[in-house]
XYZ file of C-alpha atoms in Angstrom:
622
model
C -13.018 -7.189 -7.910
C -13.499 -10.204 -10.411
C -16.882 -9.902 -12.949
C -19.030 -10.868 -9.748
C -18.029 -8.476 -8.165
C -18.539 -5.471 -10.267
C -21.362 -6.749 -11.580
C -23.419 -6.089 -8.202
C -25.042 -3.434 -10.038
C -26.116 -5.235 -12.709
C -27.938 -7.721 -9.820
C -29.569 -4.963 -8.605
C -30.250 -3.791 -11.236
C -32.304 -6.740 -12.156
C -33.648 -6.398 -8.804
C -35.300 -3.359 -9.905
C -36.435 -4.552 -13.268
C -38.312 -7.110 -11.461
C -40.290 -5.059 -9.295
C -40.658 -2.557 -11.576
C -42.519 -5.082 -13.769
C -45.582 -5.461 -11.261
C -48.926 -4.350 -13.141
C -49.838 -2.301 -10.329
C -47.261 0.499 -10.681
C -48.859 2.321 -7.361
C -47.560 -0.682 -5.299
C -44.323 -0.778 -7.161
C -40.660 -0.639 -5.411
C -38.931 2.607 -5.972
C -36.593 2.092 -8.974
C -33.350 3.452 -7.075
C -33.984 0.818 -4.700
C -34.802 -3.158 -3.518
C -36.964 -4.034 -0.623
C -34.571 -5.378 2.167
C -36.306 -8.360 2.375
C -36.206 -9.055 -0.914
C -32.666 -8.860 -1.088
C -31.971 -11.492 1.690
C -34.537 -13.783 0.207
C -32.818 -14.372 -3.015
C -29.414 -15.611 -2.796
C -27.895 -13.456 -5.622
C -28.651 -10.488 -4.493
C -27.974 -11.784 -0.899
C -24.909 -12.725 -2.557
C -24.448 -9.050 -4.150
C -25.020 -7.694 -1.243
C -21.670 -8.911 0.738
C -20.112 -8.912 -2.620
C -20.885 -4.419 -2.748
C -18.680 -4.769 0.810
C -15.438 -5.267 -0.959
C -16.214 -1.654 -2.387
C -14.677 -0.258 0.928
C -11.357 -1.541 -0.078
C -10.761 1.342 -2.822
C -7.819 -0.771 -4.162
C -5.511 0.630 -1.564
C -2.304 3.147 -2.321
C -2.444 1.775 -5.953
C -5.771 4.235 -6.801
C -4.388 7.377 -6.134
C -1.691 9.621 -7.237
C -0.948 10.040 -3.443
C 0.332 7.103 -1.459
C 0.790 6.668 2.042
C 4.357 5.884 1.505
C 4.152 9.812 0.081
C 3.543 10.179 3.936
C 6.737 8.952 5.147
C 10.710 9.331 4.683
C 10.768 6.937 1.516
C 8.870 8.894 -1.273
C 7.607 12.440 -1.689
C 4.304 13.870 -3.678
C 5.182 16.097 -6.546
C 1.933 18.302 -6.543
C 1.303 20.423 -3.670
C -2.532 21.599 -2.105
C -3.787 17.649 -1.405
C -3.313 17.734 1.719
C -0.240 15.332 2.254
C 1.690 18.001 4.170
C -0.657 17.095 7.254
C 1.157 14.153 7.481
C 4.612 15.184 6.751
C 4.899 18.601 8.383
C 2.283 17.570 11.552
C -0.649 19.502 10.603
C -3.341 17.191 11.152
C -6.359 18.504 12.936
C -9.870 17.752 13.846
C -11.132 20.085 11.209
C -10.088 17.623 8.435
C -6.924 19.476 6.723
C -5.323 16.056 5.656
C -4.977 13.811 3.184
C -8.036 11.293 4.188
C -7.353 8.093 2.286
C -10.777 6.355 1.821
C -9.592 3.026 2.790
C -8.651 4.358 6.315
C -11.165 6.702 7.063
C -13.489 7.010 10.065
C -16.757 8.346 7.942
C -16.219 6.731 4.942
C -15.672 2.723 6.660
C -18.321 3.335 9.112
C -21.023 2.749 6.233
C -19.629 -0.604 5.191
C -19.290 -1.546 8.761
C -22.791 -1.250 9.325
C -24.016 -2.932 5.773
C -21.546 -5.602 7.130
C -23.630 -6.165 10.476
C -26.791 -6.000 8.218
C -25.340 -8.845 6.544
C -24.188 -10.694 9.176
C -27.953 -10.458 11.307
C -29.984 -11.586 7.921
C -27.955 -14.218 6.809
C -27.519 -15.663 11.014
C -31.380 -15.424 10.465
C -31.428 -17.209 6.918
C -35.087 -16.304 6.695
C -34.793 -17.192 2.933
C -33.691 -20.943 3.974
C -30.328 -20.698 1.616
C -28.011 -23.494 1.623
C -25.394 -24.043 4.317
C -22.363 -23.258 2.242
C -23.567 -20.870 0.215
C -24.779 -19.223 4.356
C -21.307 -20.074 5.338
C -19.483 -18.505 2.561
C -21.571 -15.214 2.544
C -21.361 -14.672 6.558
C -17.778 -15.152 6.517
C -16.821 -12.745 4.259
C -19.525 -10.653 5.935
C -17.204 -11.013 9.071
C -13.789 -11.013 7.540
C -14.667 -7.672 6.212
C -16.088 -6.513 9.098
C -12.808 -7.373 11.058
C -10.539 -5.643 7.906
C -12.638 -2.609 8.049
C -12.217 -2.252 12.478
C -8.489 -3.139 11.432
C -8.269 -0.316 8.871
C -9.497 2.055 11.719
C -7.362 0.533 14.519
C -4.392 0.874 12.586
C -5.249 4.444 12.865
C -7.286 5.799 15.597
C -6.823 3.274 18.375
C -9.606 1.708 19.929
C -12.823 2.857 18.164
C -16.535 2.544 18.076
C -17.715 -0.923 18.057
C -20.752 -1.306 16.256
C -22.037 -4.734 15.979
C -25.623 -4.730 15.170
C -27.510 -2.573 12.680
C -28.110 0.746 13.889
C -31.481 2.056 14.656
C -32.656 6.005 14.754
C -32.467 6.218 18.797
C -29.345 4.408 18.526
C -27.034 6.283 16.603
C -25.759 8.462 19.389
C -24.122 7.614 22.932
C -21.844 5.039 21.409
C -18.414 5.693 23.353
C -14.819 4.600 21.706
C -14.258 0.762 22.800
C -10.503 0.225 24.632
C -7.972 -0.787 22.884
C -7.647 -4.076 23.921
C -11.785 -4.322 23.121
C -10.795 -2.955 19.914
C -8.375 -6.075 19.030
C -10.862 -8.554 20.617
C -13.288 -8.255 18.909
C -11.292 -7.555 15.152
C -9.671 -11.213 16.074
C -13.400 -12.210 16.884
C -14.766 -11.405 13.477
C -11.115 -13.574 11.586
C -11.871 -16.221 13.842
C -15.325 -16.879 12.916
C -14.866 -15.817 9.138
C -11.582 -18.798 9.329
C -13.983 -21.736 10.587
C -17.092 -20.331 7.858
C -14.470 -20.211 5.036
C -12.706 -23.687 6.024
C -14.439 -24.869 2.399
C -14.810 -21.362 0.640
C -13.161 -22.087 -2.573
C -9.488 -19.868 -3.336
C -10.224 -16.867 -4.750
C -7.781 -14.012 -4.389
C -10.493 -11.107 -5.268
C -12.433 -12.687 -2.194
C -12.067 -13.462 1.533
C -11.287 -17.543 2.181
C -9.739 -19.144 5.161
C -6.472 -18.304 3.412
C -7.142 -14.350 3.615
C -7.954 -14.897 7.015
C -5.131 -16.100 8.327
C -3.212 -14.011 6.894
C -4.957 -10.887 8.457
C -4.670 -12.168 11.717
C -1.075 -11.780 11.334
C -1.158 -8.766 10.522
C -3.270 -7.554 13.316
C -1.162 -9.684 15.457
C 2.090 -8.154 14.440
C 0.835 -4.942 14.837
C -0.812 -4.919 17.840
C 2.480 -6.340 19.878
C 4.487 -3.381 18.448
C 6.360 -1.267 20.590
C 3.895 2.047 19.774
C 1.386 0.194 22.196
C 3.567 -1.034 24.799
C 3.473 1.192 27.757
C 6.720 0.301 28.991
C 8.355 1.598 25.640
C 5.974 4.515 24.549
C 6.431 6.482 27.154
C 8.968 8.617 25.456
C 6.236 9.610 23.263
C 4.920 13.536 24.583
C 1.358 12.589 23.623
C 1.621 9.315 24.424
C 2.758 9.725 28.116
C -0.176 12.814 28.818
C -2.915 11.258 27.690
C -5.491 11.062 29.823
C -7.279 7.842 28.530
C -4.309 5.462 27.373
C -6.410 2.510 27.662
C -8.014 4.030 23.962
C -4.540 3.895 22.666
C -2.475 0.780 23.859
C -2.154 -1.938 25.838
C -2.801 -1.174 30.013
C -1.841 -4.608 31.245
C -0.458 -8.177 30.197
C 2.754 -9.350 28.452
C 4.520 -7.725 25.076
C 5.718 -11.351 24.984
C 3.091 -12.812 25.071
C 1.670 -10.410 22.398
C 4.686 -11.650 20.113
C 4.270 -15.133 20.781
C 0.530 -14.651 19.427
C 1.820 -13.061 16.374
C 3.937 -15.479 15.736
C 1.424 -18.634 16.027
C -0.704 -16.517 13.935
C 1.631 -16.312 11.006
C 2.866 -19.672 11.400
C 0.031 -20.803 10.837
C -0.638 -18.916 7.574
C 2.937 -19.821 6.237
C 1.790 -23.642 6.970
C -1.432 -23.157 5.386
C 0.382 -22.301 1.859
C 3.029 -21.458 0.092
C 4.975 -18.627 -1.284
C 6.761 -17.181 -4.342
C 10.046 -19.415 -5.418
C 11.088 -19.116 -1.660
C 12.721 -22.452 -1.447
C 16.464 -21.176 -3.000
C 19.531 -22.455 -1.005
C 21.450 -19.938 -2.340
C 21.490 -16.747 -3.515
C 19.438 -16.481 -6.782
C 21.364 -14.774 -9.949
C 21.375 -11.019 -10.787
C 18.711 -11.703 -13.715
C 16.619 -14.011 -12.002
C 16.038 -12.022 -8.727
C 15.119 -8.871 -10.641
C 12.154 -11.017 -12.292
C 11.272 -12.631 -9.471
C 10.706 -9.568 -7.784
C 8.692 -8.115 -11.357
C 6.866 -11.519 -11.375
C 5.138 -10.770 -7.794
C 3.358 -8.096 -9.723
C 3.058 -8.245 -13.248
C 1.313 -11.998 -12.883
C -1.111 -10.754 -10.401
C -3.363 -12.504 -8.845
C -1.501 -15.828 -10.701
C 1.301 -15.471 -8.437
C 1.846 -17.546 -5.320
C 2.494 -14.496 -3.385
C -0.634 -12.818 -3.826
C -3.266 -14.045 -1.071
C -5.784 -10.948 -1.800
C -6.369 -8.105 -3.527
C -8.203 -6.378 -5.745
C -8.420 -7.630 -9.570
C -8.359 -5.576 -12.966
C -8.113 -8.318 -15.486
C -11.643 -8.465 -15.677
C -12.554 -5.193 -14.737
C -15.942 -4.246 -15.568
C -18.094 -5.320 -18.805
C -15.667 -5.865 -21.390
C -13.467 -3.142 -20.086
C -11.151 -1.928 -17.747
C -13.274 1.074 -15.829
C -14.479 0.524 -12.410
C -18.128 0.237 -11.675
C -19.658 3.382 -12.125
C -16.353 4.799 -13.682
C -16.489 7.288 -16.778
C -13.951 5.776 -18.285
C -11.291 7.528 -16.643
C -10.653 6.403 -13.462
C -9.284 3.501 -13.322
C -8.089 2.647 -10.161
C -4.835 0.161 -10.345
C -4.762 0.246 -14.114
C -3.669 3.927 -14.095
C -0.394 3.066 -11.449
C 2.021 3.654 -14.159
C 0.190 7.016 -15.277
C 0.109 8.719 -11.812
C 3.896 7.494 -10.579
C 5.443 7.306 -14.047
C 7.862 9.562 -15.901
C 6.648 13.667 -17.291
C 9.288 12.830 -20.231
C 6.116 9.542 -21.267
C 3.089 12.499 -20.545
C 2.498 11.006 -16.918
C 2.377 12.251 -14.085
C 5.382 11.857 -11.122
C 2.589 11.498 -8.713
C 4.796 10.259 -6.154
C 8.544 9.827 -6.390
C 10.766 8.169 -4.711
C 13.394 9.817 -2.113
C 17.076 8.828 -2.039
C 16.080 8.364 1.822
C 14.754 5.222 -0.091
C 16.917 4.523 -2.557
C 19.765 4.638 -0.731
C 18.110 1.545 1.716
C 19.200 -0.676 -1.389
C 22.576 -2.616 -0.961
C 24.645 -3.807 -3.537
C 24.295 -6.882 -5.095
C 27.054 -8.689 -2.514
C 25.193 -7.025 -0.046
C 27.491 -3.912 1.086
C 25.805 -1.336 1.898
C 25.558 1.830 0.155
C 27.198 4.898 1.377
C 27.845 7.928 -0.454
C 30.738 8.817 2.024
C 32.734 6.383 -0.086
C 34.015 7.658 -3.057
C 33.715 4.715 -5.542
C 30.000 4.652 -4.437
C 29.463 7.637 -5.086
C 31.056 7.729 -8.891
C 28.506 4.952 -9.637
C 25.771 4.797 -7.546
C 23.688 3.142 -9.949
C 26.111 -0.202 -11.171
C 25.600 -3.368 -9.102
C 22.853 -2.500 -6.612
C 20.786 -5.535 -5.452
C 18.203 -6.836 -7.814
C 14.900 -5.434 -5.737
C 16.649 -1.928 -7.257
C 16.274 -2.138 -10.498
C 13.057 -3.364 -10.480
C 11.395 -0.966 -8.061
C 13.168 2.217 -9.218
C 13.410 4.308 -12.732
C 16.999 5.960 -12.513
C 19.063 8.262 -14.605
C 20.514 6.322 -17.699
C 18.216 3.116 -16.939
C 16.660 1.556 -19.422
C 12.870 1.850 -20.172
C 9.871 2.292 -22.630
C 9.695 3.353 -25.962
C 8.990 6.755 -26.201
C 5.768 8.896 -27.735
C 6.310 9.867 -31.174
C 6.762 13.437 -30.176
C 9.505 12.857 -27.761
C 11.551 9.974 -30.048
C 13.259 13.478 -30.889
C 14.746 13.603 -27.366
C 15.755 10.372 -26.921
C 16.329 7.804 -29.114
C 17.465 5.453 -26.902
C 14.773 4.875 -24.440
C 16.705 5.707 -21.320
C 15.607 8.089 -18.598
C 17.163 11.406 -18.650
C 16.890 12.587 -14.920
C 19.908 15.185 -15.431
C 21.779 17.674 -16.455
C 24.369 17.375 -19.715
C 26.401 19.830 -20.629
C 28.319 19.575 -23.962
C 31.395 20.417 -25.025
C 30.326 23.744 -26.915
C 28.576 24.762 -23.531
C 24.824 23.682 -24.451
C 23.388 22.360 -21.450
C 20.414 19.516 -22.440
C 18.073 19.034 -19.544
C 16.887 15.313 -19.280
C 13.571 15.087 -20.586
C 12.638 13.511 -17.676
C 13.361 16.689 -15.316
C 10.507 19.556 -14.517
C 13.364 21.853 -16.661
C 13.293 19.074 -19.576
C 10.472 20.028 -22.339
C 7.873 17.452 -21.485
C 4.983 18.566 -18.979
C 7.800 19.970 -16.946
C 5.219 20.374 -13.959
C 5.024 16.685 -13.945
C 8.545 15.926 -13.226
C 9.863 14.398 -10.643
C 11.308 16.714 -7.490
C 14.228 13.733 -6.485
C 15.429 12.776 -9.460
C 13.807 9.227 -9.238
C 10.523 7.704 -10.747
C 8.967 4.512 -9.428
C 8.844 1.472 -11.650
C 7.222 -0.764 -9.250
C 3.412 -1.686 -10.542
C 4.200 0.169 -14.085
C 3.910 -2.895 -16.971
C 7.367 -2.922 -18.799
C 5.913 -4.749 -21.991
C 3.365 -2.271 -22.661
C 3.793 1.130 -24.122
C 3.250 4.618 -22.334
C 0.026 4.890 -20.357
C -1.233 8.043 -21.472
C -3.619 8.580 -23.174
C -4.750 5.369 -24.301
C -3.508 1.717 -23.142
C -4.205 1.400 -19.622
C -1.923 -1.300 -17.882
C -3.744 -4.323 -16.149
C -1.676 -4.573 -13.146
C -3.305 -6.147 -9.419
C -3.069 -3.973 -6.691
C -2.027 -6.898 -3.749
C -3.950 -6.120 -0.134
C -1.898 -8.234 1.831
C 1.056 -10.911 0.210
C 2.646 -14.314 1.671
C 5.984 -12.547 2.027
C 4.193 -10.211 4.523
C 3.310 -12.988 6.680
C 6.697 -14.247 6.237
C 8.038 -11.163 7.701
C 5.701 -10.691 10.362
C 7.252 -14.393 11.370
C 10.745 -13.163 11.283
C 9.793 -9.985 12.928
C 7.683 -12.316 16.256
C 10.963 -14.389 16.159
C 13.550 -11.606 16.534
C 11.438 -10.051 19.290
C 11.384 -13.624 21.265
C 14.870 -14.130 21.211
C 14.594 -16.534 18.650
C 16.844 -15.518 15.950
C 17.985 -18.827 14.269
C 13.962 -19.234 13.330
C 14.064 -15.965 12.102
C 17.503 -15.628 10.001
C 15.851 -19.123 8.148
C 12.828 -17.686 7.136
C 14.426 -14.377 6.129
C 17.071 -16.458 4.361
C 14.476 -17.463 2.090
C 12.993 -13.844 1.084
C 16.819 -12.803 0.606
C 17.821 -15.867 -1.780
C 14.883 -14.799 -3.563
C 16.106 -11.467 -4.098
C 19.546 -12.587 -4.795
C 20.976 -11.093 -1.479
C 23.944 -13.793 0.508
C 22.806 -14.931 4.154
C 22.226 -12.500 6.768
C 24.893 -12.846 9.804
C 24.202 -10.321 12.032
C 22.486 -10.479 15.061
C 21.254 -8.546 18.095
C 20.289 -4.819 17.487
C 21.662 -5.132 14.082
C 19.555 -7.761 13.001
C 16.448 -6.097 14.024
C 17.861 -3.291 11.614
C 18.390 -5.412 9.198
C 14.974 -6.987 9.231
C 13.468 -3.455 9.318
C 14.945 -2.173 5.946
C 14.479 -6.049 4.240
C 10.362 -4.919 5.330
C 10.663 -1.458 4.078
C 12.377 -2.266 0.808
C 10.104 -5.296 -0.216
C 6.484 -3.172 0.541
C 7.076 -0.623 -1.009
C 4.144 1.002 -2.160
C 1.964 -1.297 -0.289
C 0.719 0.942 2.675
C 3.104 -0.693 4.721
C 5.697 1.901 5.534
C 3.239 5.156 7.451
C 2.238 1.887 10.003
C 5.611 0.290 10.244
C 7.302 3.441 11.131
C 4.447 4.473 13.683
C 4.544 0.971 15.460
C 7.965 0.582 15.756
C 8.356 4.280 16.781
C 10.397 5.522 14.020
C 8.203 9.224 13.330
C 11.425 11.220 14.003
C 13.823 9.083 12.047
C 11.315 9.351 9.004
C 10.404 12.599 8.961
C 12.107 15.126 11.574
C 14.336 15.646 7.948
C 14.127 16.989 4.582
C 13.640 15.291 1.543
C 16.885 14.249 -0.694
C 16.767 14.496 -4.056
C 20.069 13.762 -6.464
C 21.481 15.945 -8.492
C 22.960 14.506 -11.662
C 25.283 16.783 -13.616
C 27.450 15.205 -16.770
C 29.757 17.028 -18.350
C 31.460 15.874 -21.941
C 34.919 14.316 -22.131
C 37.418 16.257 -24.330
C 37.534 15.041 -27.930
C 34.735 12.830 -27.824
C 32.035 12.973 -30.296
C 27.956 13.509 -29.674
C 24.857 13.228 -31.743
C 22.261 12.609 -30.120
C 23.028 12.512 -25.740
C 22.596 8.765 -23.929
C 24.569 7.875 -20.907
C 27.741 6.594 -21.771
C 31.039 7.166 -18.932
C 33.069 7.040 -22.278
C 32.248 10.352 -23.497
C 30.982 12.035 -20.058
C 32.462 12.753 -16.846
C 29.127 12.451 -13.954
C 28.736 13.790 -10.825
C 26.286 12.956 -8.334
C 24.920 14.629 -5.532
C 22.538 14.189 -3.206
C 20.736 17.302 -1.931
C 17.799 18.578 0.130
C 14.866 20.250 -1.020
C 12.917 22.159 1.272
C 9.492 21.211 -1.010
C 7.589 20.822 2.014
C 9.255 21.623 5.461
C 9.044 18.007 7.453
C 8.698 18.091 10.720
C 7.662 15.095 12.912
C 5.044 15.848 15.903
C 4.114 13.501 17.675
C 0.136 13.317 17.849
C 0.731 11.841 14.159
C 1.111 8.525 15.340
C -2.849 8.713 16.098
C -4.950 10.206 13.157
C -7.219 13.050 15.095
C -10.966 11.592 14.710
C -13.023 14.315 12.552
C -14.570 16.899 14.421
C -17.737 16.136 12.495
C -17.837 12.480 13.959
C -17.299 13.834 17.314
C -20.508 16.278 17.224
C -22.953 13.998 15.928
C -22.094 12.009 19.191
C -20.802 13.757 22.374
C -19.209 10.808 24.007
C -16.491 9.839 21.725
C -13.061 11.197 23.133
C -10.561 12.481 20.916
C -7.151 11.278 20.708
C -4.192 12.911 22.328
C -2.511 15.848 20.923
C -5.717 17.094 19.024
C-alpha cells in the first residue's frame, strides 16, 4: 500500500513507545502489544488499524511465482512440488495438498474478517468521539474489506461462515456455512454501506472509496448470475447435481435474469461514475499505438485511468522497495519480471504462457489464428493484434539488454526460444531454452515467456534493480466487460457490441459483427486475453462452466526449429528468414497430466477448519 499504509508498524510502534514510557514499568503495556482501547481512542492508530486490513490482499497473482492463471488452460508453472497440480490434474483434497493462494484462503482471510468486525463495532461505538468523516472513512473501508474478503471466499467455497461480530471464546464453535444466497446478501450489504460512508472519501487507488466500491459490486454481480450457479444450467455438473445441500452452492430459487439485470445496473453505474483508459476511439487505433496503450495500463500504475485499486510499490516501504517486514527480498509486485521472466536474463520462467493462450490472439485485421493454414503457420509471429506483443516474449522478439555474461550469446537482444542448426551441422540452442546455457532449469517448458507486468525500460531484474510495477485488484475495463457480458446475456447485444467496440478500438482490433452464440465467444476470449494475469481466468472458466474445455487437455508448447539457407553467411545467430528456413510446431507436453474433475469448481474447505467446528458441511465431491 502507499507510505500510510506500510507504515502501520511504525504507528504501533509508537504505540508501544508510549506506554512503554510510563515510570511505573510494573503497570506498563506489554511491548509486543497496544491496549485495545487505546487503539480506538486515538485516531491514528484507529486509523492504522483498518489501514493493517489491506494486508489480506497479498498483492494478488502478481506476488508469487505461481499464478492462478498457472491453474488453468492459458499458462503452465515451470517448477514442479508447489502444489499447482491440485488444480490442474483434480487432486484437491481436504487434507490441504494444493496450491493455497493467501488471498483466497479460508484460514488465512478468516483473521482479517474478524479484525474487520472489530473495526467496524469500535468505530459504530466511536467511544473516542472522532470526527464524522474521519468515522465515515475508517468504517467504510472497514466494510468494503469485509465484503472483498467474504467475496474472496465466495468466489471459492460457496456460501461460507458469516461472521459479523467479534468472536468471543464460547463462540467460536457451532457457526454453520450461511446459503448461498445469504452469502451474496450480506457481501452486497457490506459495498452498500462502505458506497454511502465513502460518498466523500477522497480517490485513492491504494484505498477503498466509493469508486472501489462500485466497482466490486460488479464484480460480485457478474459473478454471482453466472451459469455455474444457475440450477437450470449446472446440472450437467456430476457434483453439482448430487449434492446434497445445493442451497451452499448456488442459487435455489428466483430469476438468472434478473440476476443479469442486477449486474448490469451495477456496472453501469461504475462506468457512469468514471472513466476509462483512451476508450473513446471511433476507429481502430494504429498498430503502435494499441501496443502502448495496452503497456500504458501497467507501466503508469496507479496514474492510469484504468486502475481503480490495487496495491502500490512506488512508495514501498521507508525509502525502499521491500514490503513491511520484508528482508529485502521479497518483494511482492516488484519481483513480477524476476519470477515470469526469461532463464537466458537469470530469472526465473515461473509461469509461462501456453500456446492454448497464445493462439487466442488474432491478427491485427482480426482473422483468427489457425495453424491448420499454412501461411499461418510459416509466420505465426508477423501481424498478430497489438495486445500480443505486449503481453507475450516470443522467439526472435525483441527485448532487454542482456547481462554481461550472456552479451556472448546474443548480441542482439532478441529471445532465443529455439533450435538453430547451421550449415556445418552445429546446432545452437536459444539461450532462452532449459537446453540453452543459462540456468537451464529456469527455462520455459512452452516456448513462451510473459512480458506482461515486466518494465521494458529497465534492465534485467536479477540480482539488483527491482522493477516498480502496480499489481491492479480490479480495473475499469473489467467493469466494462462485466457490462458487455450482463448485456449479451439479456438479449441486448447492440449495448453490448458499443461498449466492447470501445475496448477493441483501443486495442486496435475493427468492429465486432457477430452475434448470437458467436458473440458470446467472442466476448469470452476479448475477457480472457485482456486479464491476463489478473486472477481472472480460474473464476471465469468455473462460472461460465468451461473446466473441461480448459483443462481435460495437455499443455502445448511450440517447437521452433531453424535451419540455415544454403550459401548464406553467419556470425553470430539472430532471427533473420533471409538466411534461415523455420519451422514451427506446436506440441504437447505431458509436464503434468491435466485432467478436469469436477469437484474443482468448489475448493474443498480444509479439514482443519472443519474439526475445530463440527457443523460446517463440506462441499461436494470432497
Amino acid at each position: 500500500m502507499k507510505k500510510n499504509v506500510l507504515r502501520i508498524t511504525a504507528f504501533l510502534a509508537f504505540g508501544f513507545l508510549f506506554v512503554g514510557c510510563n515510570e511505573d514499568f510494573l503497570e506498563t503495556t506489554p511491548l509486543s502489544e497496544v491496549a485495545e482501547g487505546n487503539v480506538w481512542s486515538d485516531k491514528k492508530l484507529a486509523e492504522a488499524a483498518v489501514l493493517d486490513l489491506y494486508q489480506g490482499t497479498w498483492a494478488g497473482t502478481l506476488t508469487r511465482e505461481e499464478t492462478t492463471d498457472a491453474f488453468t488452460d492459458q499458462a503452465v508453472f515451470t517448477h514442479p512440488g508447489r502444489g499447482v497440480d491440485g488444480y490442474t490434474e483434480g487432486k484437491m483434497n481436504p487434507a490441504g495438498n494444493f496450491m493455497d493462494m493467501q488471498w483466497f484462503s479460508w484460514p488465512q482471510l478468516y483473521p482479517f474478517i474478524r479484525s474487520a468486525n472489530n473495526a467496524i463495532v469500535k468505530l459504530t461505538a466511536n467511544e473516542a468521539g472522532m470526527e464524522a468523516a474521519l468515522v465515515n472513512r475508517l468504517l467504510g473501508e472497514a466494510h468494503f474489506m469485509r465484503g472483498y474478503f467474504y467475496t474472496q471466499l465466495m468466489r471459492q467455497f460457496g456460501g461460507v461462515v458469516l461472521t459479523l461480530e467479534p468472536l468471543t471464546l464460547d463462540s467460536e464453535s457451532n457457526n454453520p456455512r450461511a446459503t448461498f444466497a445469504e452469502t451474496v446478501n450480506q457481501i452486497l450489504s457490506d459495498l452498500d454501506k462502505a458506497i454511502d460512508l465513502l460518498e466523500d472519501a477522497p480517490i485513492d487507488p491504494a484505498r477503498a472509496h466509493k469508486i472501489t466500491a462500485l466497482a466490486m459490486k460488479s464484480r460480485v454481480l457478474t459473478h454471482v448470475a453466472s451459469d455455474l450457479y444457475e440450477p437450470s444450467k449446472n446440472s450437467g455438473v456430476s457434483t453439482i447435481a448430487s449434492y446434497s445441500n445445493p442451497e451452499l452452492i448456488g442459487w435455489t430459487s428466483g430469476s438468472q435474469l434478473q440476476r443479469w439485470e442486477a449486474a448490469k445496473a451495477a456496472s453501469k453505474a461504475l462506468l457512469d461514475a468514471t472513466t476509462g483508459y483512451k476508450l473513446d476511439y471511433t476507429a481502430p487505433a494504429s498498430q503502435e499505438e494499441a501496443i502502448q496503450n495496452y503497456e500504458d495500463i501497467w507501466l503508469q500504475g496507479d496514474q492510469n485511468q484504468d486502475f481503480i485499486w490495487g496495491r502500490l510499490v512506488e512508495e514501498f516501504g521507508f525509502g525502499s522497495r521491500t514490503y513491511p517486514g520484508g528482508d529485502g527480498w521479497s518483494q511482492g509486485p516488484g519481483m513480477v519480471a524476476l519470477y515470469h521472466g526469461p532463464n537466458g536474463y537469470h530469472e526465473w520462467a515461473g509461469t509461462t504462457p501456453t500456446e492454448a493462450l497464445v493462439s487466442k490472439y488474432d491478427f491485427a485485421d482480426g482473422t483468427k489464428f489457425d495453424w491448420d493454414n499454412p501461411a499461418h503457420a510459416a509466420a505465426p509471429y508477423d501481424d498478430r493484434e497489438a495486445r500480443f506483443y505486449s503481453t507475450f516474449l516470443y522467439d526472435g522478439g525483441p527485448w532487454k539488454p542482456r547481462t554481461d555474461d550472456v552479451v556472448k550469446y546474443d548480441k542482439f537482444n532478441e529471445l532465443q526460444t529455439g533450435y538453430y542448426t547451421l550449415s556445418d551441422g552445429t546446432i545452437i540452442n536459444g539461450v532462452d531454452t532449459r537446453q540453452g546455457p543459462v540456468e537451464d532449469w529456469n527455462g520455459s517448458r512452452t516456448g513462451y515467456y510473459f512480458r506482461k507486468f515486466a518494465d521494458p525500460r529497465l534492465p534485467a531484474s536479477w540480482p539488483n534493480n527491482l522493477q516498480k510495477v502496480d499489481a491492479p485488484y480490479i480495473r475499469y475495463t473489467e467493469v466494462l466487460l462485466n457490462y458487455v457480458e450482463a448485456n449479451i446475456n439479456l438479449g441486448e447485444e447492440g449495448e453490448a457490441i458499443t461498449w466492447l467496440n470501445k475496448l477493441r478500438f483501443r486495442n486496435g482490433l475493427p468492429a465486432v459483427t457477430e452475434s448470437g452464440a458467436a458473440l458470446l465467444e467472442l466476448y469470452k476470449r476479448e475477457r480472457d486475453k485482456e486479464l491476463v494475469n489478473e486472477d481472472a481466468r480460474l473464476f471465469d472458466m468455473k462460472r461460465w462452466l468451461e473446466g473441461p474445455q480448459s483443462l481435460n487437455k495437455q499443455v502445448q508448447q511450440i517447437l521452433i526449429q531453424a535451419t540455415q539457407k544454403p550459401g548464406t553467411t553467419v556470425t553470430d545467430y539472430r532471427k533473420d528468414t533471409s538466411k534461415f528456413d523455420y519451422v514451427y510446431r506446436p506440441t504437447e507436453i505431458v509436464f503434468e497430466n491435466r485432467i478436469w474433475q469436477d469437484h474443482v469448481y468448489f475448493m474443498p474447505i480444509k479439514q482443519e477448519e472443519i474439526d475445530k467446528d463440527p457443523s460446517i458441511i463440506q462441499n461436494p465431491g470432497y
